[in-house]
PDB file of C-alpha atoms in Angstrom:
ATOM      1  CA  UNK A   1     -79.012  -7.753  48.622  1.00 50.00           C
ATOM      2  CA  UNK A   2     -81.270  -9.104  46.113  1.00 59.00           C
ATOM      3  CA  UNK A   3     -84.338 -10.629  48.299  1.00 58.00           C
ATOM      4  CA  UNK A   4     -84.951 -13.439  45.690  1.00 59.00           C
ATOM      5  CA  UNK A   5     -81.077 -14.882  46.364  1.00 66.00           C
ATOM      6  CA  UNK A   6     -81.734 -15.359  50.028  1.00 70.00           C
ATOM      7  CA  UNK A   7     -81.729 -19.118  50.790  1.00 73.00           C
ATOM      8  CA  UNK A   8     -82.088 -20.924  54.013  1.00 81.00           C
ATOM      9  CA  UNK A   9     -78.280 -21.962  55.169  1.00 87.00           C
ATOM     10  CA  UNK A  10     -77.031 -25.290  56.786  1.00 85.00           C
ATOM     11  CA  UNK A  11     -75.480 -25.070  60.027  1.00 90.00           C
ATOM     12  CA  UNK A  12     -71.984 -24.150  59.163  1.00 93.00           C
ATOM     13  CA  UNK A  13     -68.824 -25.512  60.728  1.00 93.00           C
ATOM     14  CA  UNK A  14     -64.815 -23.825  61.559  1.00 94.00           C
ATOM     15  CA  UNK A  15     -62.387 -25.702  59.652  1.00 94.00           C
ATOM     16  CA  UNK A  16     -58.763 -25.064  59.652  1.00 96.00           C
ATOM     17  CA  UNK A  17     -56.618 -25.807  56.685  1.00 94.00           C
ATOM     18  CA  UNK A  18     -53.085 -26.510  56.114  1.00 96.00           C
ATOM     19  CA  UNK A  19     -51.317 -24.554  53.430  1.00 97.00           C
ATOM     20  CA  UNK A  20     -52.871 -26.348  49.627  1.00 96.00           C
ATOM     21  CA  UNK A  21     -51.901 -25.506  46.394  1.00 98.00           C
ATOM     22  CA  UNK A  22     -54.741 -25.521  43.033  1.00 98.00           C
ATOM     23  CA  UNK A  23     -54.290 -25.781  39.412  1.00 98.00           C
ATOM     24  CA  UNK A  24     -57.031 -25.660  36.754  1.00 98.00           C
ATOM     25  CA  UNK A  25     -58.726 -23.248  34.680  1.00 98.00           C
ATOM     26  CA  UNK A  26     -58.805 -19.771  35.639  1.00 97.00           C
ATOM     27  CA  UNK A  27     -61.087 -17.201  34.044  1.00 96.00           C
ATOM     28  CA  UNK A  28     -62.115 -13.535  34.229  1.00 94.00           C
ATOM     29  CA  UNK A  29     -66.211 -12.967  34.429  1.00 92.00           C
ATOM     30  CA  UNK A  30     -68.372  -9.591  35.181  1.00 87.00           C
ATOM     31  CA  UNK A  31     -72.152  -9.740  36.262  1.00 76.00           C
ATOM     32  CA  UNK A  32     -72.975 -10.331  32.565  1.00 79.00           C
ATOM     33  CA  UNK A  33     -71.624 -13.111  31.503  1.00 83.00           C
ATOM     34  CA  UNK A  34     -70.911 -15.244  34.942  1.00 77.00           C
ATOM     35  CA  UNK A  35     -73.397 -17.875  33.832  1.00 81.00           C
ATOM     36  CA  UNK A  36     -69.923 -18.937  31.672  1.00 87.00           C
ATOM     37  CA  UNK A  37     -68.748 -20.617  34.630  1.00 88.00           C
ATOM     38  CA  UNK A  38     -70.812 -23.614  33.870  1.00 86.00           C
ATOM     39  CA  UNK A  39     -69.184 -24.393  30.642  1.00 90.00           C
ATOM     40  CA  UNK A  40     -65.904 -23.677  32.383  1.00 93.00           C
ATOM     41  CA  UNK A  41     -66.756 -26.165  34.673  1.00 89.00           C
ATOM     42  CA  UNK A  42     -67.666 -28.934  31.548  1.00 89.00           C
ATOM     43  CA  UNK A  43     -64.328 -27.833  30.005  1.00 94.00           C
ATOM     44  CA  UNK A  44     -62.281 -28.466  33.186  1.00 94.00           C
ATOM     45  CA  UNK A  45     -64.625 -32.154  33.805  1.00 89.00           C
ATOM     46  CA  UNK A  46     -62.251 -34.210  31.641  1.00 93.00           C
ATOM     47  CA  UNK A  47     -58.922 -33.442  33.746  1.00 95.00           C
ATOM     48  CA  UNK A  48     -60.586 -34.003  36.854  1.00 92.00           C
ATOM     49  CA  UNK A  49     -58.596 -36.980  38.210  1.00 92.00           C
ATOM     50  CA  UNK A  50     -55.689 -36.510  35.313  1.00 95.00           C
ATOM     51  CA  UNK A  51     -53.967 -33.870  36.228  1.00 97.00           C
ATOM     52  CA  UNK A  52     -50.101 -34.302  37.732  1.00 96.00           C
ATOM     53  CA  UNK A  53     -49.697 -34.511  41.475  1.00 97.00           C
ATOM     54  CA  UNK A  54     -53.365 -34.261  41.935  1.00 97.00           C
ATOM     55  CA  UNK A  55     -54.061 -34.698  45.871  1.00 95.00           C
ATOM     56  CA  UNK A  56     -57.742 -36.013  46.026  1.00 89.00           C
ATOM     57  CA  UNK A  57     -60.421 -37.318  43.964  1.00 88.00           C
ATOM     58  CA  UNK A  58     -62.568 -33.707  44.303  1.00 87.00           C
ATOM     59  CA  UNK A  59     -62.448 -30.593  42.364  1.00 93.00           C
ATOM     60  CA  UNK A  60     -62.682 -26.935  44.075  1.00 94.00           C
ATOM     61  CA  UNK A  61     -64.138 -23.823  42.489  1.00 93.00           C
ATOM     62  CA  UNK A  62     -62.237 -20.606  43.830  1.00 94.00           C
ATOM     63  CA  UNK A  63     -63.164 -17.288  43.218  1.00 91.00           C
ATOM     64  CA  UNK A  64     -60.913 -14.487  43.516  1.00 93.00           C
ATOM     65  CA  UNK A  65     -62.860 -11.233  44.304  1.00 88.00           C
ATOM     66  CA  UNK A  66     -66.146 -12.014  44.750  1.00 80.00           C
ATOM     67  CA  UNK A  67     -66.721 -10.210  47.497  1.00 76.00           C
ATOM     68  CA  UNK A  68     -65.531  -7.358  45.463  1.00 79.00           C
ATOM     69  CA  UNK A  69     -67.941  -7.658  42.752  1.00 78.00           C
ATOM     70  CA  UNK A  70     -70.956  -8.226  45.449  1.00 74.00           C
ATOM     71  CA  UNK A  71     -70.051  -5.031  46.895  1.00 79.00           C
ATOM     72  CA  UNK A  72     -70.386  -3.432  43.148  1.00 80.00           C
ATOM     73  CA  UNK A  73     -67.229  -4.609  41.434  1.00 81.00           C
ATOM     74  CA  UNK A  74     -66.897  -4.582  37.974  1.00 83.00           C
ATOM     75  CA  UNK A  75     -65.586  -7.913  37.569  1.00 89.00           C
ATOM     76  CA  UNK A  76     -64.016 -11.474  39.806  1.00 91.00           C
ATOM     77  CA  UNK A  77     -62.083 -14.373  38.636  1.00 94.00           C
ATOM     78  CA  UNK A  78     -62.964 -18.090  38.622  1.00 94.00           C
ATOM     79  CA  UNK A  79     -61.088 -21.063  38.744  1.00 97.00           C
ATOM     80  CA  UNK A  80     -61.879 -24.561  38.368  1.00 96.00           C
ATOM     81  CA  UNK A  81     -59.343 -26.945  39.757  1.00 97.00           C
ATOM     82  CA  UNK A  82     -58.348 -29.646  41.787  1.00 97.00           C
ATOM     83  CA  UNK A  83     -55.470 -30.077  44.697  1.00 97.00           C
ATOM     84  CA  UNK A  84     -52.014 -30.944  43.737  1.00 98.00           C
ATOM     85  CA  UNK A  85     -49.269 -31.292  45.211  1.00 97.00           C
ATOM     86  CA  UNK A  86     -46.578 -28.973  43.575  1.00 95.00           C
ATOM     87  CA  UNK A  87     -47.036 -27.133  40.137  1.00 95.00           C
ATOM     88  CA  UNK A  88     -44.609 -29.623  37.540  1.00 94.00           C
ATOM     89  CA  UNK A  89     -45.514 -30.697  34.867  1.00 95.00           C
ATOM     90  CA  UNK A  90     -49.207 -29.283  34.489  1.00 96.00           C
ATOM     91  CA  UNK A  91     -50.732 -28.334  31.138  1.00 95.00           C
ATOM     92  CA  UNK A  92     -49.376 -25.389  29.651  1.00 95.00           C
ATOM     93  CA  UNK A  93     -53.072 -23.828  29.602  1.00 95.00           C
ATOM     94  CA  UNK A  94     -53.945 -24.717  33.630  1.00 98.00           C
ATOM     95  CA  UNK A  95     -53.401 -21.722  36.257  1.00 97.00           C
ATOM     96  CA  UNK A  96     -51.847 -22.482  40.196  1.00 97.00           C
ATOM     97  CA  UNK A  97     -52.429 -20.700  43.212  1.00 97.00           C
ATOM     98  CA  UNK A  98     -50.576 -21.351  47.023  1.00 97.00           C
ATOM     99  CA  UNK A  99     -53.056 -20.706  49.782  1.00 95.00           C
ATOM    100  CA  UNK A 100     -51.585 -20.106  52.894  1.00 95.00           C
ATOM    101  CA  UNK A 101     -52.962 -21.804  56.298  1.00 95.00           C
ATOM    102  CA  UNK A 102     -55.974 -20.562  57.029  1.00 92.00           C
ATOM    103  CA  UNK A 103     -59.409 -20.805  59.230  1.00 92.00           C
ATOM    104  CA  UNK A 104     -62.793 -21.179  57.189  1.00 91.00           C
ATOM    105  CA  UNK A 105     -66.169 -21.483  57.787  1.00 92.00           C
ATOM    106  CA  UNK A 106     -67.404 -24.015  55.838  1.00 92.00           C
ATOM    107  CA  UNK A 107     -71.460 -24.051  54.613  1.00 89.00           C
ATOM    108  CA  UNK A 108     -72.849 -27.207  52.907  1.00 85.00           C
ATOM    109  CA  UNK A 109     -74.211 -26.628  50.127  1.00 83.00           C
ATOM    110  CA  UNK A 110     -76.674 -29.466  48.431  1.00 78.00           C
ATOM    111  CA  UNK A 111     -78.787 -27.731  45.615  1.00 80.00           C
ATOM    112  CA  UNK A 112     -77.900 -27.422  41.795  1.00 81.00           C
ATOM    113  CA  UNK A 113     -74.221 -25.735  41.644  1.00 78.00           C
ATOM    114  CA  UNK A 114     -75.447 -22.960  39.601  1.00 78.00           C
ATOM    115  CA  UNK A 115     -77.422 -21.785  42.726  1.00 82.00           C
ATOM    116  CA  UNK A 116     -74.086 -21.603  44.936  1.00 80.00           C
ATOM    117  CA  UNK A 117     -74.716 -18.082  44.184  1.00 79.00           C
ATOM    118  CA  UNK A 118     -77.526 -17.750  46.638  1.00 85.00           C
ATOM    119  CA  UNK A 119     -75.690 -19.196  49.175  1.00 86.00           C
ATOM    120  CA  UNK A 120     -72.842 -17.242  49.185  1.00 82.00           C
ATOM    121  CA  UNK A 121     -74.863 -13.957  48.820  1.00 81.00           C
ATOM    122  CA  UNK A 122     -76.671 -15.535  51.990  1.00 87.00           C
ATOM    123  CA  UNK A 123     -73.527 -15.807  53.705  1.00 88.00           C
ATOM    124  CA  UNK A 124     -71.825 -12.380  52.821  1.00 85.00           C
ATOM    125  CA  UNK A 125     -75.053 -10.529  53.419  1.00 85.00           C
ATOM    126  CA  UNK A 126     -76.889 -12.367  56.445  1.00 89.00           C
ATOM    127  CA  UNK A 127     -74.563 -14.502  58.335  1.00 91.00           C
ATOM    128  CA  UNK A 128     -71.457 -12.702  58.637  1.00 89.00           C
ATOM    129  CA  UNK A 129     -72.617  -9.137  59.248  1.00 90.00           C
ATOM    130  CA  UNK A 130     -74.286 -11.217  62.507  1.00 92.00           C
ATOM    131  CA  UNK A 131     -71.278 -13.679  63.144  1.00 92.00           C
ATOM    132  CA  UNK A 132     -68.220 -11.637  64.799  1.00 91.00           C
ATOM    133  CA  UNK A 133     -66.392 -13.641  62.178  1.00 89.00           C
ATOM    134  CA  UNK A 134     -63.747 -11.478  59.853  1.00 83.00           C
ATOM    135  CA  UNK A 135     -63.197 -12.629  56.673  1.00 81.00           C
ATOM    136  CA  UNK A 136     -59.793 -12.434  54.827  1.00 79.00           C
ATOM    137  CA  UNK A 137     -60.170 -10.579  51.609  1.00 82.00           C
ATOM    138  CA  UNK A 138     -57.950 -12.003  49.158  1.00 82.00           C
ATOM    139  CA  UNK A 139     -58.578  -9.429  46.048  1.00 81.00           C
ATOM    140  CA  UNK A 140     -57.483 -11.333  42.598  1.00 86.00           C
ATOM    141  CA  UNK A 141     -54.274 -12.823  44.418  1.00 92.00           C
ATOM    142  CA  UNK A 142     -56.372 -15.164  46.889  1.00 93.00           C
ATOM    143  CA  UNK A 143     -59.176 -16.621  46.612  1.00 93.00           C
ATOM    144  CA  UNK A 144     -61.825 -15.588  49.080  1.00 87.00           C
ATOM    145  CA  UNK A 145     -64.932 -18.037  48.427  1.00 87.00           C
ATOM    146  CA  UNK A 146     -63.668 -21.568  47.886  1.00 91.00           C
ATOM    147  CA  UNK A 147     -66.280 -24.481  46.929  1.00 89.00           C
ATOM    148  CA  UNK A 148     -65.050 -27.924  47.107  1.00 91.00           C
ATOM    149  CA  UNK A 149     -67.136 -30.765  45.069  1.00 86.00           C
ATOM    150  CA  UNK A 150     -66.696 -34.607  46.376  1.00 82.00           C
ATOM    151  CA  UNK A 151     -66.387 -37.335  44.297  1.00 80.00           C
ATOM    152  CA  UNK A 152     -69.932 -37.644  43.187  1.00 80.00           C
ATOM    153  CA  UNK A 153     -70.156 -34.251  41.523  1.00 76.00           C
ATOM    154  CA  UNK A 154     -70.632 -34.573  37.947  1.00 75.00           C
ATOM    155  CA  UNK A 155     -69.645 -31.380  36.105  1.00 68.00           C
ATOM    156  CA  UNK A 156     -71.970 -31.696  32.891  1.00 72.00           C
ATOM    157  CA  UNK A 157     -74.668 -31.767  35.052  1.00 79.00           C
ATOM    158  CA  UNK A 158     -74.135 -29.472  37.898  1.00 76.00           C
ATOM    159  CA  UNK A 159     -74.830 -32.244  40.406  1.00 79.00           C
ATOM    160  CA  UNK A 160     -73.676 -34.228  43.022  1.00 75.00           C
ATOM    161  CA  UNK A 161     -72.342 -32.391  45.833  1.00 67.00           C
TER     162      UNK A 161
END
């Protein structure tokens, strides 16, 4: 791991989740051009709160094979989106993924969002070699690093939770 992404973590906490179904933007990105995900993230702003069925007032990032491309992967997936409730009636352009139930640990997260890099190269690379924890690798057909954003993050500016 790359010394200079080490951060100091949060205490982290177990959450289970009931099954939850996304829609949003979903994108492709290598190790070259992943700093697109911020203006995937100011393209995907404007729906936030307008999209059919949505479920909460948030928005989620979820990549799809990160892990992957931390372990030397050419290339994960990205997705901006929110919760909804059933896939009807959303833009023709938006992707949807079903998660199944599921147990996560959960790590706050409060700096700039183009740092949650550091944090979840902290996680993968510190904490859970020295948790007992296994985590579920979902490859490009689950998600396996979720972020969720409350209702005070503002996607033009990368802030707010």
């Amino acid at each position: 791991m790359d010394e200079s992404l080490r951060i100091r973590l949060q205490t982290p906490r177990i959450e289970d989740r009931a099954p939850a179904r996304f829609a949003g933007f979903r994108e492709g990105y290598t190790g070259a051009n992943f700093v697109g995900i911020g203006g995937q993230w100011q393209r995907f702003g404007p729906h936030v709160g307008n999209v059919p069925g949505q479920m909460s007032p948030g928005a989620y990032g979820l990549h799809f094979d990160m892990i992957g491309m931390m372990e030397g992967g050419s290339r994960f997936d990205f997705m901006t989106a929110v919760e909804v409730s059933d896939a009807a009636g959303l833009p023709k352009d938006f992707s949807d993924v079903q998660i199944p139930a599921r147990r996560y640990v959960v790590f706050p997260h409060v700096e700039h969002a183009g740092k949650v890099r550091n944090t979840v190269n902290t996680v993968w690379f510190t904490w859970f070699p020295r948790s007992g924890h296994e985590v579920l690798r979902g490859g490009l057909e689950l998600p396996d690093v979720i972020e969720r954003y409350g209702e005070g993050f503002d996607p033009a500016s990368g802030m707010g939770g």
